[in-house]
Coordinates of N, CA, C and O in Angstrom, one line a residue:
X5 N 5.7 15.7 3.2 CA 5.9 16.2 4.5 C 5.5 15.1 5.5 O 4.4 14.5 5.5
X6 N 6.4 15.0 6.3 CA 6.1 13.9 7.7 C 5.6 12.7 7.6 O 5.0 12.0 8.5
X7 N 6.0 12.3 6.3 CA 6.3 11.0 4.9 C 7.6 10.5 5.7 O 8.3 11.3 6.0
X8 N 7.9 9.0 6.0 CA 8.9 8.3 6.7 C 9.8 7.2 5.5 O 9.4 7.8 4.6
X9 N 10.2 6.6 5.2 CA 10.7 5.5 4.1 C 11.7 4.7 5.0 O 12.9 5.0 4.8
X10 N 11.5 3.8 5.7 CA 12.9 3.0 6.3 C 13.2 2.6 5.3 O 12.7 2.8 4.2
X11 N 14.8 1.3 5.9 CA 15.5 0.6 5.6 C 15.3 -0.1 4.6 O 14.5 -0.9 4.9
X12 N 15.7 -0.2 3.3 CA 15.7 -1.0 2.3 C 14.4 -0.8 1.2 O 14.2 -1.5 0.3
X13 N 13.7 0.4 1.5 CA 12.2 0.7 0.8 C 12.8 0.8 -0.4 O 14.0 0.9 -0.4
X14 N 11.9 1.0 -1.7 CA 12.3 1.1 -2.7 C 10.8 1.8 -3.7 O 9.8 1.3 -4.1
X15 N 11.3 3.0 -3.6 CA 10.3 3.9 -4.2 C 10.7 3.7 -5.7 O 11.9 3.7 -6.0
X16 N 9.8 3.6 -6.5 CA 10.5 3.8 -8.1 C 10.1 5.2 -9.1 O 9.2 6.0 -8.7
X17 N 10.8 5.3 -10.4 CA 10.0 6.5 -11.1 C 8.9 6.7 -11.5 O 8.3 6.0 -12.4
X18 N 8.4 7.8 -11.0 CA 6.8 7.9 -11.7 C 5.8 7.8 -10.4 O 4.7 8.3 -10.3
X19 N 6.4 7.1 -9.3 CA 5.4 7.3 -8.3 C 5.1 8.0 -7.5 O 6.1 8.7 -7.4
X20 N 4.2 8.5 -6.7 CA 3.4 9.2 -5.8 C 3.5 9.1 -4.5 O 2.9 8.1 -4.1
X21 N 3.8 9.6 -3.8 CA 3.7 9.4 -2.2 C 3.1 10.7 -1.4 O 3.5 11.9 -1.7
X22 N 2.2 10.5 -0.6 CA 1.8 11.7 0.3 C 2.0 12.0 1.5 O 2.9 11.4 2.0
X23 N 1.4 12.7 2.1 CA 1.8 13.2 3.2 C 1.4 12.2 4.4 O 0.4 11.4 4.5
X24 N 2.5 12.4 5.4 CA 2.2 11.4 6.8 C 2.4 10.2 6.4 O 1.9 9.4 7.2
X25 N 2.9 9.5 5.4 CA 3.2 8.1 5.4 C 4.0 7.1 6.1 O 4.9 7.4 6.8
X26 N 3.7 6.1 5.9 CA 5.1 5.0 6.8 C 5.4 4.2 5.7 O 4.8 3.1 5.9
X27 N 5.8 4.1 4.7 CA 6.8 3.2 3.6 C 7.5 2.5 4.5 O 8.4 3.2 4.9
X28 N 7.4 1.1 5.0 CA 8.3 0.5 6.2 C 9.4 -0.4 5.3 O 9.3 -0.6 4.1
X29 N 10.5 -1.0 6.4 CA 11.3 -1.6 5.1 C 11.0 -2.8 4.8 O 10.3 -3.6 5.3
X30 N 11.8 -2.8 3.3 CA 11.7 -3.4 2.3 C 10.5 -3.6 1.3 O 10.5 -4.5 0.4
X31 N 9.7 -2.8 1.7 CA 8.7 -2.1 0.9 C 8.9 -1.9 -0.5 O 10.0 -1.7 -0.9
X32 N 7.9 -1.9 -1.4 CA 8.4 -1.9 -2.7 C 6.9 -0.8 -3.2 O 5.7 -0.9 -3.1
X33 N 7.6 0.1 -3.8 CA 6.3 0.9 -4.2 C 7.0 1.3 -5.7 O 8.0 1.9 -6.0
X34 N 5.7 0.3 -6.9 CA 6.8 0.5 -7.9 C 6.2 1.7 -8.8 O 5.6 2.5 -8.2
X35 N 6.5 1.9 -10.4 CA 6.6 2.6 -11.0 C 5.2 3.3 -11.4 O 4.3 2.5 -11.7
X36 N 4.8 4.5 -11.4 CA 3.4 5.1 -11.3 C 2.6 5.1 -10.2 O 1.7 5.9 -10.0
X37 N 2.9 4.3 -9.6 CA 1.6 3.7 -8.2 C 1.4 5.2 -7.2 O 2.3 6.1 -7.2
X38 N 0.3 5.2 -6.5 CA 0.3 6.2 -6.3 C -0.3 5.7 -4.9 O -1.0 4.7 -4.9
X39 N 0.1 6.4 -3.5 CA -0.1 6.3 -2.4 C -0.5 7.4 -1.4 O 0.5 7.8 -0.7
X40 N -2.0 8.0 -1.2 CA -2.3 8.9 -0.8 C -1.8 9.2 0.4 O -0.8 8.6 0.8
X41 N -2.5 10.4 1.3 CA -1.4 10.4 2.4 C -2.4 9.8 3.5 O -3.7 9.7 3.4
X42 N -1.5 9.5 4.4 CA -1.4 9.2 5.9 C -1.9 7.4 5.4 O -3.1 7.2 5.6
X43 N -1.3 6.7 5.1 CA -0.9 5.2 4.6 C -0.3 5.0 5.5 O 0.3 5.7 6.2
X44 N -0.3 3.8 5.5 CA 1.0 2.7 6.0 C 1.5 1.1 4.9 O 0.8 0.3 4.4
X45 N 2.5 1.3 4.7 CA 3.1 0.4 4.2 C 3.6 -0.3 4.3 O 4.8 -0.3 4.0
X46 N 3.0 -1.9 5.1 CA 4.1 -2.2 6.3 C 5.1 -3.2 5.4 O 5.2 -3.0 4.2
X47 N 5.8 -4.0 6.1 CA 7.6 -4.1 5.9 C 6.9 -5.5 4.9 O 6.0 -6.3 5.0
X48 N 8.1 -5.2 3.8 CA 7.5 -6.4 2.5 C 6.6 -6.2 1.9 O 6.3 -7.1 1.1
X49 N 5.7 -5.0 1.7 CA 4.9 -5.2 1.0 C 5.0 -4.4 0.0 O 5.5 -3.2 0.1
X50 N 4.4 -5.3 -1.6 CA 4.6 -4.8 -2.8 C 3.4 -4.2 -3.5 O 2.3 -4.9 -3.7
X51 N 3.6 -2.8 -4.0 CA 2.7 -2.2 -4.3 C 3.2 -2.1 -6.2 O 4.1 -1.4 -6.7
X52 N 2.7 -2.6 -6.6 CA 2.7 -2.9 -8.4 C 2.4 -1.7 -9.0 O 1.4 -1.1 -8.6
X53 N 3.2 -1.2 -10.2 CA 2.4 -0.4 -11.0 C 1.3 -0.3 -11.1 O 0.5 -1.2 -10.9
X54 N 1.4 1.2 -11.5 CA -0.1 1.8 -11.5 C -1.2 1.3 -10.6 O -2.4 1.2 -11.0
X55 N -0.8 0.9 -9.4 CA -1.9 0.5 -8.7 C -2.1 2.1 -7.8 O -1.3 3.0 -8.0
X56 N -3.0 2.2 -7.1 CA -3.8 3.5 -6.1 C -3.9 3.2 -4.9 O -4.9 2.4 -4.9
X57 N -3.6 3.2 -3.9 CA -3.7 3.2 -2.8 C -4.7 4.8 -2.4 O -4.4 5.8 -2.9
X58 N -6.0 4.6 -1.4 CA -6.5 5.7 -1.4 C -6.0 6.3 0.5 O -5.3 5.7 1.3
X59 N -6.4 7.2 0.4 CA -6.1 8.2 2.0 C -6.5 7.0 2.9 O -7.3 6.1 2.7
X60 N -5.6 7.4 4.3 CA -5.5 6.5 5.6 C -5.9 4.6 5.3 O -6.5 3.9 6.1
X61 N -5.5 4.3 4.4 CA -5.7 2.6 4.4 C -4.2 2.1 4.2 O -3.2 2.5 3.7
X62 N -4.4 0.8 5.1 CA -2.6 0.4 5.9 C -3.4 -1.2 5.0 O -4.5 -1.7 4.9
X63 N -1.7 -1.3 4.3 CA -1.2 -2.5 3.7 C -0.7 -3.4 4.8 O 0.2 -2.7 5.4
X64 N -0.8 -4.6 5.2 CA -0.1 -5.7 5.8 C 1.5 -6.1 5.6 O 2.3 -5.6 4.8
X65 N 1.8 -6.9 6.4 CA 3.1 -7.4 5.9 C 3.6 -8.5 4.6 O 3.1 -9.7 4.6
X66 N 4.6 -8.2 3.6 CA 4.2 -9.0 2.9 C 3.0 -8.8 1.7 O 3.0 -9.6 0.8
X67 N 2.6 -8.2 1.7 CA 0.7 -8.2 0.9 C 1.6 -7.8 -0.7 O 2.7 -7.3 -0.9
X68 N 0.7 -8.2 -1.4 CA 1.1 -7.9 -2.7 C 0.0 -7.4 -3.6 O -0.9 -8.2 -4.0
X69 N -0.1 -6.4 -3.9 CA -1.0 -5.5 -4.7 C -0.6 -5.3 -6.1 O 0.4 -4.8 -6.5
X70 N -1.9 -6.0 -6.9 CA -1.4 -6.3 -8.3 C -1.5 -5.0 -9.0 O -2.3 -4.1 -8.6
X71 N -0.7 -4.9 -10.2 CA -1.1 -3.7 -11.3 C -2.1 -3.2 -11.8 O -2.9 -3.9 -12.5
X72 N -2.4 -1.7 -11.4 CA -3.6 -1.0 -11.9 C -4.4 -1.3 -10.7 O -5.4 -0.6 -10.7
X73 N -4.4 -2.0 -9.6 CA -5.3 -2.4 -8.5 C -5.5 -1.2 -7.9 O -4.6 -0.5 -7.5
X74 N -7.2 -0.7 -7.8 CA -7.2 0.6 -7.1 C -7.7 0.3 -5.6 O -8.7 -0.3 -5.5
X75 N -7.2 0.5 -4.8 CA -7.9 0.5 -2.9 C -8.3 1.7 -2.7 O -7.6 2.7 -2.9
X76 N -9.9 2.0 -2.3 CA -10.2 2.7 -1.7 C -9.5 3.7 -0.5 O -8.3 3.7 -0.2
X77 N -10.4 4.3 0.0 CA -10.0 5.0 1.3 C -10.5 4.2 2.4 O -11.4 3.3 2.4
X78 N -9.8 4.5 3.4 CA -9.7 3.5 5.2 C -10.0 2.0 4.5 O -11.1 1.5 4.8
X79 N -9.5 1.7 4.0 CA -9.5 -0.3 3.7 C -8.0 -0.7 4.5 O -7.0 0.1 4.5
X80 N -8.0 -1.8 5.0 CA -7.3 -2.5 5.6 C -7.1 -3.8 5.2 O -8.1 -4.5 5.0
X81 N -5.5 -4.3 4.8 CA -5.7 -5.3 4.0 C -4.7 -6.2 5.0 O -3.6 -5.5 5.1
X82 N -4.5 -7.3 5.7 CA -3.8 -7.8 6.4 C -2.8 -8.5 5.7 O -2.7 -8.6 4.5
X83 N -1.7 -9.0 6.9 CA -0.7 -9.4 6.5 C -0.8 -10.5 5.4 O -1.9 -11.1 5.4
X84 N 0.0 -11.0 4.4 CA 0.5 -11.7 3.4 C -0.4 -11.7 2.3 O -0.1 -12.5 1.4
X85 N -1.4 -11.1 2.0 CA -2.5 -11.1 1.2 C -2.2 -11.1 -0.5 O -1.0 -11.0 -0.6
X86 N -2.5 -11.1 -1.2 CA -2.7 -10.9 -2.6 C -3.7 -9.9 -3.1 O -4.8 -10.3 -2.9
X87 N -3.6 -9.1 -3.6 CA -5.1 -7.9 -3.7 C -5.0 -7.9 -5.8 O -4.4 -7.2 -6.6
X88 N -6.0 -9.1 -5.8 CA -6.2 -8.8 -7.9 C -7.0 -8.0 -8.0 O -6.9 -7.7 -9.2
X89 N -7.7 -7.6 -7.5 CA -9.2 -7.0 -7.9 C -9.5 -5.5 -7.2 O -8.8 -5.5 -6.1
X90 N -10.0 -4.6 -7.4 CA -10.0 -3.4 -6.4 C -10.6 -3.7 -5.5 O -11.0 -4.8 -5.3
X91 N -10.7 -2.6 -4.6 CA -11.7 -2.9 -2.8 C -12.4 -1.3 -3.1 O -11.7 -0.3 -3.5
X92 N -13.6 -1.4 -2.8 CA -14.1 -0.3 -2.4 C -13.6 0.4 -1.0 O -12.9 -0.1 -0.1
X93 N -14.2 1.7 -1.0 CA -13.5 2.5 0.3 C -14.0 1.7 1.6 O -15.2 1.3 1.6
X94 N -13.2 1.6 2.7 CA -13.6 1.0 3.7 C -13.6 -0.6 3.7 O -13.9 -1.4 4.6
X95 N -13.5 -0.8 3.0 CA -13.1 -2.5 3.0 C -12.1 -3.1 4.0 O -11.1 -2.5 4.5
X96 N -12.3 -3.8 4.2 CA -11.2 -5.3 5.5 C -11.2 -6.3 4.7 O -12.1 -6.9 4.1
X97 N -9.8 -6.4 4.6 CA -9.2 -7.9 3.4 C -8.8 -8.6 4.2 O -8.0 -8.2 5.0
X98 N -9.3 -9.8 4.3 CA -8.4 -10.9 5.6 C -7.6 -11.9 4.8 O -8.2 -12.5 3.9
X99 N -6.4 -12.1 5.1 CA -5.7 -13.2 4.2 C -6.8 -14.7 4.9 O -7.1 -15.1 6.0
X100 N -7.1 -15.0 3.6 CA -7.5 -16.3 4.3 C -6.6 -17.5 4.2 O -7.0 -18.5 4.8
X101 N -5.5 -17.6 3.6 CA -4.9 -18.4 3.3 C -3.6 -18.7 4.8 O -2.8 -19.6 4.8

């Protein structure tokens, strides 16, 4: 409910999506991954199997979240990032690169 998916997103089987989301385009949310609600997904960004996304934490543009990678709740990960490792709840990822 009140879950959005633009242009070009690509939800796969097995995954999870919650309520109030923004899956923006060309988003990639792949197989098992699970994305609690009120997220944001912004445009390009790849969410890998079995990774977790937890309640209200917004992915960057571009960002790429590895397999099995769990994100807490309210973490913020900015644009183009790489995420190998989990983040506890409330975390700020800054691309340093």
């Amino acid at each position: 409910e009140e879950t959005i998916v633009m242009h070009s997103a690509i939800i796969n089987a097995g995954s999870s999506i919650g309520e109030n989301c923004i899956i923006n385009t060309q988003a990639l949310i792949e197989h098992g991954a699970v994305v609690e609600s009120h997220c944001h997904i912004s445009t390009g960004a790849k969410v890998n199997g079995g990774a977790f996304i937890g309640k209200e934490s917004f992915v960057g543009s571009g960002t790429v979240i590895h397999e099995g990678v769990q994100i807490g709740e309210k973490c913020m990960i900015t644009a183009g990032s790489i995420i190998r490792k989990d983040m506890p709840s409330g975390t700020f990822h800054r691309n340093t690169v």
